[in-house]
Tab-separated table of C-alpha atoms in Angstrom:
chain	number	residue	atom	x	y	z
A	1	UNK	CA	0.000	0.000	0.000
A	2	UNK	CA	1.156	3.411	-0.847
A	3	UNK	CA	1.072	5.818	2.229
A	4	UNK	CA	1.482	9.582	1.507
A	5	UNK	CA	4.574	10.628	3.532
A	6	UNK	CA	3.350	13.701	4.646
A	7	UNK	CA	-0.908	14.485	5.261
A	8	UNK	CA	-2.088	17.765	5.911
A	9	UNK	CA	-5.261	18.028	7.739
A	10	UNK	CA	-7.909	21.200	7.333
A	11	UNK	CA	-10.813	20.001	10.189
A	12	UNK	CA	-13.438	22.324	8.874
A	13	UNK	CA	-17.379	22.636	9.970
A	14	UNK	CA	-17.035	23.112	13.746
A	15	UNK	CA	-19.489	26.190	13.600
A	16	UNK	CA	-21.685	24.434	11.005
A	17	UNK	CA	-21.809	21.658	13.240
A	18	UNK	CA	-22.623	23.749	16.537
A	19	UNK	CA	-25.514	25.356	14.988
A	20	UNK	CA	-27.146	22.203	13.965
A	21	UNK	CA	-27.071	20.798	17.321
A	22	UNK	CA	-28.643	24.390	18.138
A	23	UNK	CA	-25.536	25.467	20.190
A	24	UNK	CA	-23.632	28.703	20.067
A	25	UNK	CA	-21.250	28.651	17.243
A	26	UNK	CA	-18.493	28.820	19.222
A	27	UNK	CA	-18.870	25.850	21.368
A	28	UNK	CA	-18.144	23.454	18.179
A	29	UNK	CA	-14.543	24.457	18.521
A	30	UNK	CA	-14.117	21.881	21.833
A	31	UNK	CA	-16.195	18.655	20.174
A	32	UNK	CA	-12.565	18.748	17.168
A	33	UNK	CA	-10.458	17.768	20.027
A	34	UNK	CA	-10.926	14.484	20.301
A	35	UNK	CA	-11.125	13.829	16.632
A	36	UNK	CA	-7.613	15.606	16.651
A	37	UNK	CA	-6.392	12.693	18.522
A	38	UNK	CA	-8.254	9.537	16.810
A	39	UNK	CA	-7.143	10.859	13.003
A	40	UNK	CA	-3.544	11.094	15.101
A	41	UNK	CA	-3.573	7.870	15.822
A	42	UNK	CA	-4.737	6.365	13.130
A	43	UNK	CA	-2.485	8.609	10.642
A	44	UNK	CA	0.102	6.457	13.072
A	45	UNK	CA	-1.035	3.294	12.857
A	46	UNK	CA	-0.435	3.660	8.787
A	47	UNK	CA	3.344	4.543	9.732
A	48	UNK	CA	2.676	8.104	8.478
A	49	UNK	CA	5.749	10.515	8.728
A	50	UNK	CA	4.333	13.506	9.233
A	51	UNK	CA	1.123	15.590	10.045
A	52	UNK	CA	0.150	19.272	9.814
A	53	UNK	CA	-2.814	20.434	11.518
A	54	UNK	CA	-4.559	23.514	10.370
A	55	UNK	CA	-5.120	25.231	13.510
A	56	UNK	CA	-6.752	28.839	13.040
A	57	UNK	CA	-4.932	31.666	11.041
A	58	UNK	CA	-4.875	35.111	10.571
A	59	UNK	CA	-7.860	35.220	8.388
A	60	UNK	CA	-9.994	33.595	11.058
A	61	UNK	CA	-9.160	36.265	13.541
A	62	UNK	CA	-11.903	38.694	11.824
A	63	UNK	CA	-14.446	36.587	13.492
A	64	UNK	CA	-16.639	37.745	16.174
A	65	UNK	CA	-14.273	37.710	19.943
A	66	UNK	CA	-16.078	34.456	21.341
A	67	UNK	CA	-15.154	32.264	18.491
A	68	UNK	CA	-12.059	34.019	18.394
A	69	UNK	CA	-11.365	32.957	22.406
A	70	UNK	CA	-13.260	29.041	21.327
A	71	UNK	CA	-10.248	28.510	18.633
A	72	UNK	CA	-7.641	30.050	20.643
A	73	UNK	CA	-8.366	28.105	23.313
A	74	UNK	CA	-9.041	24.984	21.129
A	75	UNK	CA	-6.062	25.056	20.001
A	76	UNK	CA	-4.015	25.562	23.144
A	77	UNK	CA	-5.764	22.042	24.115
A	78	UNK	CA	-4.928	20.633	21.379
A	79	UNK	CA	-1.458	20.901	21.213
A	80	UNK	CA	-1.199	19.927	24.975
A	81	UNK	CA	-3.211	16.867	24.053
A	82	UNK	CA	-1.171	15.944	21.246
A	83	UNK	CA	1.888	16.974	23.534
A	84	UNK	CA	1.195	13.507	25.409
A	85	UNK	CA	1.830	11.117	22.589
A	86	UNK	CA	5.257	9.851	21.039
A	87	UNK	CA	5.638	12.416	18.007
A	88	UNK	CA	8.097	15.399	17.630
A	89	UNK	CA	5.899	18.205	17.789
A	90	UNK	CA	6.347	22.055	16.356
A	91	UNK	CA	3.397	24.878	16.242
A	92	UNK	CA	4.276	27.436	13.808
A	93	UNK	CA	2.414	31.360	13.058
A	94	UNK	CA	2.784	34.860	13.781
A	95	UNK	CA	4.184	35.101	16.907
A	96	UNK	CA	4.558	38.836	17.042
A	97	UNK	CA	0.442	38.915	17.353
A	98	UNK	CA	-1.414	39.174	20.055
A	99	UNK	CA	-3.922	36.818	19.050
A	100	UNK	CA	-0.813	33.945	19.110
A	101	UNK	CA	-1.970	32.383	22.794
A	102	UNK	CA	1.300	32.988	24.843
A	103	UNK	CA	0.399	29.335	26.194
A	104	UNK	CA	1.929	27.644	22.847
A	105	UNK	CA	5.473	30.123	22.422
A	106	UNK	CA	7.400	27.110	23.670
A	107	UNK	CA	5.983	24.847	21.072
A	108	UNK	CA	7.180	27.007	18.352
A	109	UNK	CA	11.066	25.793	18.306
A	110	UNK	CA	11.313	21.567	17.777
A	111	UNK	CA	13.640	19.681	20.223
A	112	UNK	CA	16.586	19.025	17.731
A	113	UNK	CA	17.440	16.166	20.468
A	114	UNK	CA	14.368	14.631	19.659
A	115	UNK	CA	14.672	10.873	18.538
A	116	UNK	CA	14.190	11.333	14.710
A	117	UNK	CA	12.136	8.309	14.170
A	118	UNK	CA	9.268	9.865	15.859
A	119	UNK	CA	6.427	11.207	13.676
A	120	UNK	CA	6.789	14.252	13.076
A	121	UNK	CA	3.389	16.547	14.024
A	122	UNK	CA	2.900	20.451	12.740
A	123	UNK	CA	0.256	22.372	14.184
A	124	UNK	CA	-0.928	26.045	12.557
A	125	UNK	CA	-1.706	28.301	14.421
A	126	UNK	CA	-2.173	32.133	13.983
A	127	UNK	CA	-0.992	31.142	10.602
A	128	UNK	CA	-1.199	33.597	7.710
A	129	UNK	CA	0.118	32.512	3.627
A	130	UNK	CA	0.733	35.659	3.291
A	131	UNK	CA	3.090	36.204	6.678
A	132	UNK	CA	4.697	32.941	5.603
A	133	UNK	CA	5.677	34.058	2.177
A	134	UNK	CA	6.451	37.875	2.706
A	135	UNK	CA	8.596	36.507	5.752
A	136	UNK	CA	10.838	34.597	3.509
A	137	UNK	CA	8.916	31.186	3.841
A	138	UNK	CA	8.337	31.301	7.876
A	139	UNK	CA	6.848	27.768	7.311
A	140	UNK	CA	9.998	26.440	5.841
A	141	UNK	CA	10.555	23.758	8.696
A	142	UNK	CA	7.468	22.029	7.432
A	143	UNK	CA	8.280	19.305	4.424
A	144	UNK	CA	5.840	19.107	0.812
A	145	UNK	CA	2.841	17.695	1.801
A	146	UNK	CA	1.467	14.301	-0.602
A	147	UNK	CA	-2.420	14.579	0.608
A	148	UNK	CA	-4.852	17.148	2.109
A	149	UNK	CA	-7.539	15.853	4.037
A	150	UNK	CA	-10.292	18.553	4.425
A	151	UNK	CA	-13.622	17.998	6.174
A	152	UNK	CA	-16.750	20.066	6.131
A	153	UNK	CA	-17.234	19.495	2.110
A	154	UNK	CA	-15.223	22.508	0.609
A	155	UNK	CA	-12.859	22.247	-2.181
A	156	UNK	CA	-9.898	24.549	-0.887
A	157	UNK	CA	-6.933	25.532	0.446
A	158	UNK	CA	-8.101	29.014	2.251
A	159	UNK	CA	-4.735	30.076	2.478
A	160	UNK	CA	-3.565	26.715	3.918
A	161	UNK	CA	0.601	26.250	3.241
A	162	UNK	CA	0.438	27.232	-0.535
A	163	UNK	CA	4.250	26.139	-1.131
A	164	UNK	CA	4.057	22.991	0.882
A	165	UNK	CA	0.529	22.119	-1.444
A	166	UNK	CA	1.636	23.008	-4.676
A	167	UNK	CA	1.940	19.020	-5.504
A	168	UNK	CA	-0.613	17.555	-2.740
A	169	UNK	CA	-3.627	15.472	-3.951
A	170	UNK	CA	-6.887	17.004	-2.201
A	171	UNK	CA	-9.045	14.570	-0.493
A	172	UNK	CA	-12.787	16.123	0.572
A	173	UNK	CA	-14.626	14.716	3.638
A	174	UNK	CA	-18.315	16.013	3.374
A	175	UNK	CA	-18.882	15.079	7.287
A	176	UNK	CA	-18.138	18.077	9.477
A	177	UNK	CA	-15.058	18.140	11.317
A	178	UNK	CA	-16.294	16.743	14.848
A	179	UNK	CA	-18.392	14.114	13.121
A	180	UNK	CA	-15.176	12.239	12.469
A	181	UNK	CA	-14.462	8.595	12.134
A	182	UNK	CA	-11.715	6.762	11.319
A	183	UNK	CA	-13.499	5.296	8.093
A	184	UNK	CA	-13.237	9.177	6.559
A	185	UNK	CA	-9.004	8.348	7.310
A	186	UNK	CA	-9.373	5.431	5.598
A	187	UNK	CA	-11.426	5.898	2.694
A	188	UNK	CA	-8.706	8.844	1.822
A	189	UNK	CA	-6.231	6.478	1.883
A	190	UNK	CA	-7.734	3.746	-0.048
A	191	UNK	CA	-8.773	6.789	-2.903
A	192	UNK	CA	-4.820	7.508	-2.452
A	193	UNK	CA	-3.597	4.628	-3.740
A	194	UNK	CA	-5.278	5.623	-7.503
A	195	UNK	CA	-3.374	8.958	-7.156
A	196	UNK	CA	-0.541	8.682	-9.574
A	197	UNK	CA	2.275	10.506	-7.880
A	198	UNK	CA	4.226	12.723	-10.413
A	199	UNK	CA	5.234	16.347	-8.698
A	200	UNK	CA	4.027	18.259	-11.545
A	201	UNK	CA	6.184	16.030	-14.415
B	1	UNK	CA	-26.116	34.530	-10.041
B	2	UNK	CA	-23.074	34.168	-8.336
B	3	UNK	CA	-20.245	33.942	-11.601
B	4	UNK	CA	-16.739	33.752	-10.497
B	5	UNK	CA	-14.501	36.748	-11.459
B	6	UNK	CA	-11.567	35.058	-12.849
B	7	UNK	CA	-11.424	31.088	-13.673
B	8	UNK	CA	-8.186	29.166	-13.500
B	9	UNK	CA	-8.276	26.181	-16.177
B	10	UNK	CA	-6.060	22.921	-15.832
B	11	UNK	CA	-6.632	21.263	-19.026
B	12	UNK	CA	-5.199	17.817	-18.210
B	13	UNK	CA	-5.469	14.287	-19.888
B	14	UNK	CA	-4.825	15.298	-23.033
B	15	UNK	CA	-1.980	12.167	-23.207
B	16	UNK	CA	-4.401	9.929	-21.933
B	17	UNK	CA	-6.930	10.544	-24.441
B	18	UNK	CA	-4.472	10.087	-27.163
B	19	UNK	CA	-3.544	6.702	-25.309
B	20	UNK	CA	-6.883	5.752	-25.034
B	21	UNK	CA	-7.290	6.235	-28.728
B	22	UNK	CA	-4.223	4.472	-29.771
B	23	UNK	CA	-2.733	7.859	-30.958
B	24	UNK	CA	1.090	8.786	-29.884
B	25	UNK	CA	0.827	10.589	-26.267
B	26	UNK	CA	2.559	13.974	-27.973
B	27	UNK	CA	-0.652	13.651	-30.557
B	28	UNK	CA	-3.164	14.375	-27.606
B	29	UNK	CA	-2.066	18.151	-27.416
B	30	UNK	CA	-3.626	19.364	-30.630
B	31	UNK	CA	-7.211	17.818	-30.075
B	32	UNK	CA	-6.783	20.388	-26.370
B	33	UNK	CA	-7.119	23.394	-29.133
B	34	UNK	CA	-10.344	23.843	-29.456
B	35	UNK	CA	-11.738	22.835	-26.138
B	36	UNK	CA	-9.672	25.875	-25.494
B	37	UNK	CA	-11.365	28.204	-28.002
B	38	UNK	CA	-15.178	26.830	-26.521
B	39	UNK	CA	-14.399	27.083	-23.253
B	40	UNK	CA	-13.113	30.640	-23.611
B	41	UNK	CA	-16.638	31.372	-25.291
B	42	UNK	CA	-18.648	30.107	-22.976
B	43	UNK	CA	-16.555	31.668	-20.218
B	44	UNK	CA	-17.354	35.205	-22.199
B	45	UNK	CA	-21.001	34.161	-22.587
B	46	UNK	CA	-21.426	33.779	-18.358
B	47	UNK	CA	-19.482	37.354	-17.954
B	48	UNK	CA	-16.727	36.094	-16.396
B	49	UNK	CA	-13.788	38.853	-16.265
B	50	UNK	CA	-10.288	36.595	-16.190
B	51	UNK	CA	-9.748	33.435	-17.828
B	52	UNK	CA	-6.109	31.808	-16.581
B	53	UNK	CA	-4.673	28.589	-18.601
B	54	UNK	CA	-2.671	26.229	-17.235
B	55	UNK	CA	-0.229	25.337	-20.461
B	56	UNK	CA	2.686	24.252	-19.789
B	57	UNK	CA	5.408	23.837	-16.716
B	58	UNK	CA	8.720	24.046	-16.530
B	59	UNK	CA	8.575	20.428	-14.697
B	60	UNK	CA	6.598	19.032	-17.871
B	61	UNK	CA	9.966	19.770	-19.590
B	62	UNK	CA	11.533	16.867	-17.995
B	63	UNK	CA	9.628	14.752	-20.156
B	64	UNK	CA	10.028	12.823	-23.751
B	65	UNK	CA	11.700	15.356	-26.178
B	66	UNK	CA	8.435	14.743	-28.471
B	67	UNK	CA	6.354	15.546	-26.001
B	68	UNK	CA	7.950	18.733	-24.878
B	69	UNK	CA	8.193	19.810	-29.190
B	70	UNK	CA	4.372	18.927	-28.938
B	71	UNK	CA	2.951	20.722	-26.124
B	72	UNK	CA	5.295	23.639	-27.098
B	73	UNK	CA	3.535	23.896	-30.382
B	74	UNK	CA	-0.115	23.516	-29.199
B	75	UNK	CA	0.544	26.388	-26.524
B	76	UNK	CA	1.838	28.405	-29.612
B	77	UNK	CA	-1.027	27.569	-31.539
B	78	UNK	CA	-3.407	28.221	-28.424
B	79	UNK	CA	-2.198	32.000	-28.195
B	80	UNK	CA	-2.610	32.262	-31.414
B	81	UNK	CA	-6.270	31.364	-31.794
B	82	UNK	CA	-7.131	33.287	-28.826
B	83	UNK	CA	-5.227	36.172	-30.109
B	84	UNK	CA	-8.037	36.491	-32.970
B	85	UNK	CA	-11.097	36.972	-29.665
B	86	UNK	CA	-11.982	40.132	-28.231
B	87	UNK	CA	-9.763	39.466	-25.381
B	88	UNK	CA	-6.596	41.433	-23.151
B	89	UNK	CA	-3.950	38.515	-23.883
B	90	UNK	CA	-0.909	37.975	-21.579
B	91	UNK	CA	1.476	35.044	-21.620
B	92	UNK	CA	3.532	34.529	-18.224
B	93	UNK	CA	6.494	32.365	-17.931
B	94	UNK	CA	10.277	31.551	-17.751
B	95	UNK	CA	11.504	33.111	-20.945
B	96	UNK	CA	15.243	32.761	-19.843
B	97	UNK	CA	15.051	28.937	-20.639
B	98	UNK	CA	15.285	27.864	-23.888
B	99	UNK	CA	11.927	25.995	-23.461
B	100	UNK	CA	10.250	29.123	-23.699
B	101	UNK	CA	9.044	29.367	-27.450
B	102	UNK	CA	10.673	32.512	-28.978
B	103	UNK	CA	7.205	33.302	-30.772
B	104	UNK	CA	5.428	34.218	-27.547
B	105	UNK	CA	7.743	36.267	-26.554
B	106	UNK	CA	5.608	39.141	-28.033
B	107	UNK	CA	2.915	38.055	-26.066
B	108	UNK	CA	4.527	38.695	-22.407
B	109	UNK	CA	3.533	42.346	-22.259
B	110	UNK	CA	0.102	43.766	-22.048
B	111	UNK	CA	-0.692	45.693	-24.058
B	112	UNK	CA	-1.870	48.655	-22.015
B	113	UNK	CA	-3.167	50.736	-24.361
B	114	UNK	CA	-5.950	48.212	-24.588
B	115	UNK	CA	-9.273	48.923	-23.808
B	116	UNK	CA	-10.087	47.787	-20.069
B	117	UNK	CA	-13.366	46.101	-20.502
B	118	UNK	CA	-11.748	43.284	-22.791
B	119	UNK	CA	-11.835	39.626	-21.092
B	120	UNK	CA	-8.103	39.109	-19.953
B	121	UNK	CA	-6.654	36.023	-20.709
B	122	UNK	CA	-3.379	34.747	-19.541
B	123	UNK	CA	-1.731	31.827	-21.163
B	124	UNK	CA	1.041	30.215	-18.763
B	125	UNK	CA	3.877	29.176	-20.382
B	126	UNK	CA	6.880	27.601	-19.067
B	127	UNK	CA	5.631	28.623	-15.722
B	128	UNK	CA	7.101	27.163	-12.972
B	129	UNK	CA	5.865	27.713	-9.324
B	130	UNK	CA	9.043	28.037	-7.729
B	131	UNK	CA	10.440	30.263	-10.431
B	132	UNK	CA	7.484	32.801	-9.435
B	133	UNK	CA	8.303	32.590	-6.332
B	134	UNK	CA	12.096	32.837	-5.884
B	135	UNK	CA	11.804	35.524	-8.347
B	136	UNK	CA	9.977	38.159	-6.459
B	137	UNK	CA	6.137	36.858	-7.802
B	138	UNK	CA	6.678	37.408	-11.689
B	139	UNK	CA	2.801	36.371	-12.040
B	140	UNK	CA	1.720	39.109	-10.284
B	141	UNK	CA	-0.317	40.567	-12.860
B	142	UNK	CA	-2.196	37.631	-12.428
B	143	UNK	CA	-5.766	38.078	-10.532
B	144	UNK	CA	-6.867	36.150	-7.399
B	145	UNK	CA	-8.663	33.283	-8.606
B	146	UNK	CA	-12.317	32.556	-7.435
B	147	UNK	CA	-12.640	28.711	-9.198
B	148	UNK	CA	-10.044	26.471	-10.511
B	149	UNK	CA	-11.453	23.325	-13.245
B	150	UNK	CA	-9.411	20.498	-13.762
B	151	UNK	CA	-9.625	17.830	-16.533
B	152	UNK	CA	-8.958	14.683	-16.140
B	153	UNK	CA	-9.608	13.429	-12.798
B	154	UNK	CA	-6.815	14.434	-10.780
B	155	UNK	CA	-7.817	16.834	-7.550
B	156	UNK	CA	-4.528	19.039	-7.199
B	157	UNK	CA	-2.726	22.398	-8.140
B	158	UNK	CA	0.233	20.321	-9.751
B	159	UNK	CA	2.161	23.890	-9.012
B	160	UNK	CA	-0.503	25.868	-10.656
B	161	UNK	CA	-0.084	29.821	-8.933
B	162	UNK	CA	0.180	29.226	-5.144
B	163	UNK	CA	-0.436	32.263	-4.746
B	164	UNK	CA	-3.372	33.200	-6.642
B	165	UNK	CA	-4.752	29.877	-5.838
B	166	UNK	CA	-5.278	30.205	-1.991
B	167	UNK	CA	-8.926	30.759	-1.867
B	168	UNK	CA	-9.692	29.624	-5.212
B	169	UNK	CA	-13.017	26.942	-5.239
B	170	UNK	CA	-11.788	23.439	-7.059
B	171	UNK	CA	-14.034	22.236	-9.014
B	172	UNK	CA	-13.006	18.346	-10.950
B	173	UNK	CA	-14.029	17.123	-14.071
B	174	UNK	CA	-13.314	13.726	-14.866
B	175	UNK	CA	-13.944	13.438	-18.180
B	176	UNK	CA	-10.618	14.031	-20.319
B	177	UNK	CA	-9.480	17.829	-21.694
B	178	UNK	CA	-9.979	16.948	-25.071
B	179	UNK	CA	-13.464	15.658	-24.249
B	180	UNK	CA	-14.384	19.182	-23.258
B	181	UNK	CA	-18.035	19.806	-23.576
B	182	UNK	CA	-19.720	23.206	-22.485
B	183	UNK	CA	-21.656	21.167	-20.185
B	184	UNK	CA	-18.472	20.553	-18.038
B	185	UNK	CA	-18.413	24.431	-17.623
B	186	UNK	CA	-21.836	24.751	-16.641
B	187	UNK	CA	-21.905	22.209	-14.054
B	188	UNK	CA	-19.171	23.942	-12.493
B	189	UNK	CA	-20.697	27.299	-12.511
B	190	UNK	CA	-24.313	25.802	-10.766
B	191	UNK	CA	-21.762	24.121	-8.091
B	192	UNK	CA	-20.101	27.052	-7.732
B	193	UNK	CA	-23.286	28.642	-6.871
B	194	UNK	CA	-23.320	26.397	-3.495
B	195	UNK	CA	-19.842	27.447	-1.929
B	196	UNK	CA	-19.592	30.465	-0.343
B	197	UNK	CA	-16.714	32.716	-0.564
B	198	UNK	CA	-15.346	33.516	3.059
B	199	UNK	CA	-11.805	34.690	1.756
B	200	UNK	CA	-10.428	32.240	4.777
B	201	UNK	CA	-12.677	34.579	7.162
């Protein structure tokens, strides 16, 4: 079986899903933790390399304050979460912001005495394409990604690591976000395997 | 309704189809012409301001010297057909490589004496993602894009402008470029109708 080396994941439809269980938007932002963790695992169990999580970015921080708190905080959790498993992990955004939670600063430098057979785990947050490329390629720690996996049905990047993408076979859930299942994981894998791989030749 | 302001087009398969029909893969290329020239129409017809095609890359050029001879003279040809519609024409690409076909060179200015409520049409040529880049964004007189269409199957950029690309709608048709029917185009326009643009917000 071929396994993409690298999967990016975009967990869209947390405030979709909210409002159809008739609960404030911002609330959905806690029920993608868990999922976090079981597409984590299972992304491990396939002896993937590396994962990048699309956290929030700069674009989400137009939002109204309460969601802006919910994915701040979200986030913060999820790193810690992930934190507890066996993978090297590195959070990377605009720092110099204050909407970067001061929580995650210490996640934004990977321990270079980290055993290097670990998977390797990326986590956006704050992130902005356009502070990545005007920056001279901020993001340049993270490898070229093989396949996106985004849930919540849209077709898109929204600004999500445009250099890292440029060869990366898109994958569309049409569940929300914290409907996951590990059968979503799968099925993108199985549709993987009729990918041909050819970086653009 | 909702028409997208510019439209990227990734007109793949063409070697496929020529496969699929026997033909030599570098015989594919010509039978993309006129899906070009109909899909250019019927992109007029809807209103839609920009029209971007995806011709060829400078990572197609490691591939069979017939192949490279062939696509080079259907991109020629391409230019040159759209040269004779009521459009803004600009070719953008790598014209320090000697894959770069001398007679588009003419073709990598706009003309800005041109009247301003002419279609624009780029044509990429030789374009390279990373060459944009490095370069300090040579495609920048390239639009945002609101929807990409791909031929052929395949759900990726395959390098096509990161930059323009990050909010862009992808829409996938799996029938083969030179298959093109205006169909394809309108089926992407009523599915474009249910995404809605958030600009990463």
């Amino acid at each position: 079986m071929r396994i993409p080396r690298h999967i990016g994941i975009i967990p869209d439809g947390n405030r979709r899903w909210a409002k159809d269980k008739s609960m404030d938007k911002s609330d959905g932002y806690q029920h993608g933790l868990n999922p976090g963790l079981e597409v984590l695992k299972e992304a491990m169990r396939y002896g993937v390399e590396e994962v990048t999580y699309y956290g929030f970015t700069v674009d989400n921080c137009r939002r109204p304050k309460e969601q802006i708190k919910a994915f701040q905080q979200a986030c913060t959790d999820a790193v810690k979460l992930i934190e507890n498993e066996a993978v090297s992990l590195l959070v990377v955004g605009n720092t110099d912001s204050k909407f970067f939670p001061e929580e995650l600063l210490p996640y934004t430098k990977r321990n270079i005495e980290e055993d290097s057979s670990k998977m390797k785990v990326n986590f956006l947050v704050n992130y902005g394409w356009d502070w990545d490329l005007r920056n001279g390629f901020c993001s340049k720690a993270i490898s070229r990604i093989d396949m996106i996996i985004r849930w919540g049905g849209m077709c898109r990047l929204s600004g999500f690591l445009p250099v890292q993408s440029v060869y990366a076979d898109f994958y569309v859930v049409n569940d929300l976000w914290p409907d996951y299942k590990n059968e979503h994981f799968e099925e993108a894998i199985k549709w993987y395997q009729k990918q041909d791989v050819t970086l653009g030749g």
